[in-house]
mmCIF file of C-alpha atoms in Angstrom:
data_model
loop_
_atom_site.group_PDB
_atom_site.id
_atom_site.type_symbol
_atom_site.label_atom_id
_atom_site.label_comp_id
_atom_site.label_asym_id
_atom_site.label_seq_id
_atom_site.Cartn_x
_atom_site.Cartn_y
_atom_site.Cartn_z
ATOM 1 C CA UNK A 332 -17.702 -7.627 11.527
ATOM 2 C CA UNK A 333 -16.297 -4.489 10.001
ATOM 3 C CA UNK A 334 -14.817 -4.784 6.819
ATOM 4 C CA UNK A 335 -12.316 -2.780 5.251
ATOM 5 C CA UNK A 336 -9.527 -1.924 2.399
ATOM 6 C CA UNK A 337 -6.276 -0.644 2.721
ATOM 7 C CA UNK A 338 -4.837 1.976 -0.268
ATOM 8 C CA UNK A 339 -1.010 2.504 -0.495
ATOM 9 C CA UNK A 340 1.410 2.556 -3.223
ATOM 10 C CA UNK A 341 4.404 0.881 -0.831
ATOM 11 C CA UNK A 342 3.542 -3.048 -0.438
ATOM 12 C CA UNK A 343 5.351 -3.418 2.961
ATOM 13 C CA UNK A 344 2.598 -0.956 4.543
ATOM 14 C CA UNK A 345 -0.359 -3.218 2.921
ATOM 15 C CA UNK A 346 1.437 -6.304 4.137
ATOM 16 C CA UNK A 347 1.780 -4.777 7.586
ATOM 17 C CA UNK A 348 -1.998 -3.697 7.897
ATOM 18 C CA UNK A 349 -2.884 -7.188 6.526
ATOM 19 C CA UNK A 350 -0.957 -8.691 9.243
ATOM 20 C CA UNK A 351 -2.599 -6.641 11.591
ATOM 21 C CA UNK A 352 -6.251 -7.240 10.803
ATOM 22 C CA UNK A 353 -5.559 -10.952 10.563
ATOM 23 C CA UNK A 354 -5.067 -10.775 14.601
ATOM 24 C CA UNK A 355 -7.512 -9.125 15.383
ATOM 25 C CA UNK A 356 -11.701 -10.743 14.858
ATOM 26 C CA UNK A 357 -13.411 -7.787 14.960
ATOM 27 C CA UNK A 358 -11.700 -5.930 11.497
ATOM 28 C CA UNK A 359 -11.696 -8.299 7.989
ATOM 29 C CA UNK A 360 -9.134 -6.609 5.955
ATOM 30 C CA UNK A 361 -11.070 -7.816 2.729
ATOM 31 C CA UNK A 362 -8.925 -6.098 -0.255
ATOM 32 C CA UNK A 363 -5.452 -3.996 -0.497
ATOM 33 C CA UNK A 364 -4.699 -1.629 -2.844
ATOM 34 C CA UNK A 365 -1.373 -0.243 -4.338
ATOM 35 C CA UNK A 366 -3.365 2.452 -7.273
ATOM 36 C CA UNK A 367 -5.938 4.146 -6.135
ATOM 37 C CA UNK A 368 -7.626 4.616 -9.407
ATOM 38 C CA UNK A 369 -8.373 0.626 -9.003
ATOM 39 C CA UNK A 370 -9.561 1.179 -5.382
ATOM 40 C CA UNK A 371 -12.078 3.699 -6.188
ATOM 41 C CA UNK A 372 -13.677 1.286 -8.770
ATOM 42 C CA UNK A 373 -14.009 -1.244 -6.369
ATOM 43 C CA UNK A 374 -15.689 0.793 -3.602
ATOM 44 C CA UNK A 375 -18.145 1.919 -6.159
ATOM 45 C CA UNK A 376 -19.235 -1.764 -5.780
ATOM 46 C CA UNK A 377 -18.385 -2.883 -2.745
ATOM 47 C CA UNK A 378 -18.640 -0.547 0.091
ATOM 48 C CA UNK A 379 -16.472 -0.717 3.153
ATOM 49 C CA UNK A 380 -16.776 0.674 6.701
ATOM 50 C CA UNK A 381 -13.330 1.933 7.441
ATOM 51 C CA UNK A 382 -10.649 2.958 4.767
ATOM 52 C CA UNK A 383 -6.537 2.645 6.212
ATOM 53 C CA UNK A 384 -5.619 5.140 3.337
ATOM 54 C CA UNK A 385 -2.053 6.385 2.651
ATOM 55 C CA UNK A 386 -1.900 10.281 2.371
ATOM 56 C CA UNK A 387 0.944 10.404 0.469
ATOM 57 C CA UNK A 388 1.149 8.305 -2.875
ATOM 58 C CA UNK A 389 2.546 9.817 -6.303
ATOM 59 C CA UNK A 390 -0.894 9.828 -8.698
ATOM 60 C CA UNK A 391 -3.441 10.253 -6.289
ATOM 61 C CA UNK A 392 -2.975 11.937 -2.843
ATOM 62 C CA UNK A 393 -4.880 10.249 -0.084
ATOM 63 C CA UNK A 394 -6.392 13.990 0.922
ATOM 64 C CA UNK A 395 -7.897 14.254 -2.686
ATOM 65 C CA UNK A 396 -8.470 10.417 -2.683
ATOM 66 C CA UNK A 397 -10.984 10.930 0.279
ATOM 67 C CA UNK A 398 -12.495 13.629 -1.536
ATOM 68 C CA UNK A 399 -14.008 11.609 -4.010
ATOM 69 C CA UNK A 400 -14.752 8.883 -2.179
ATOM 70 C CA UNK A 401 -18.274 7.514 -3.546
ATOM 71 C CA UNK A 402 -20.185 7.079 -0.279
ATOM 72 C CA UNK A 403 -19.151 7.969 3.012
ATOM 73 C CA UNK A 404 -16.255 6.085 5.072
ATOM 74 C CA UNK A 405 -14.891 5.824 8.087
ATOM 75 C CA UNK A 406 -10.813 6.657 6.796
ATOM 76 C CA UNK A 407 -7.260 5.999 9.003
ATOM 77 C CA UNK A 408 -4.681 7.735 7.351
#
């Protein structure tokens, strides 16, 4: 099973991706994000596989986002 969070600041995109991984058995869509900042504390815990990250969101850019990611992940933007 991979697992894997979604960061975006525009709800209809999470809800989309959500919808997505729920078809699918291979991909467990395990937490969404709409702040970055609260995403980034949560990976420092809980590592995840492949990241669907937005590139562009207002306080945090997904470009620099991926940046500082804390380990390495497998990122869709």
């Amino acid at each position: 099973m991979i697992k894997a969070i979604a960061v975006d600041d525009e709800l209809p995109a999470l809800e989309i991706l959500q919808d997505f991984c729920s078809r699918t058995n291979e991909v467990t869509l395990e937490k969404t994000f709409s702040k970055p900042t609260l995403a980034l504390q949560y990976l420092k815990q809980f590592p995840a596989d492949i990241l669907f990250l937005d590139i562009n969101m207002p306080a945090l850019n997904g470009i620099e986002f991926s940046k500082i990611l804390p380990q390495k992940t497998c990122i869709i933007f």
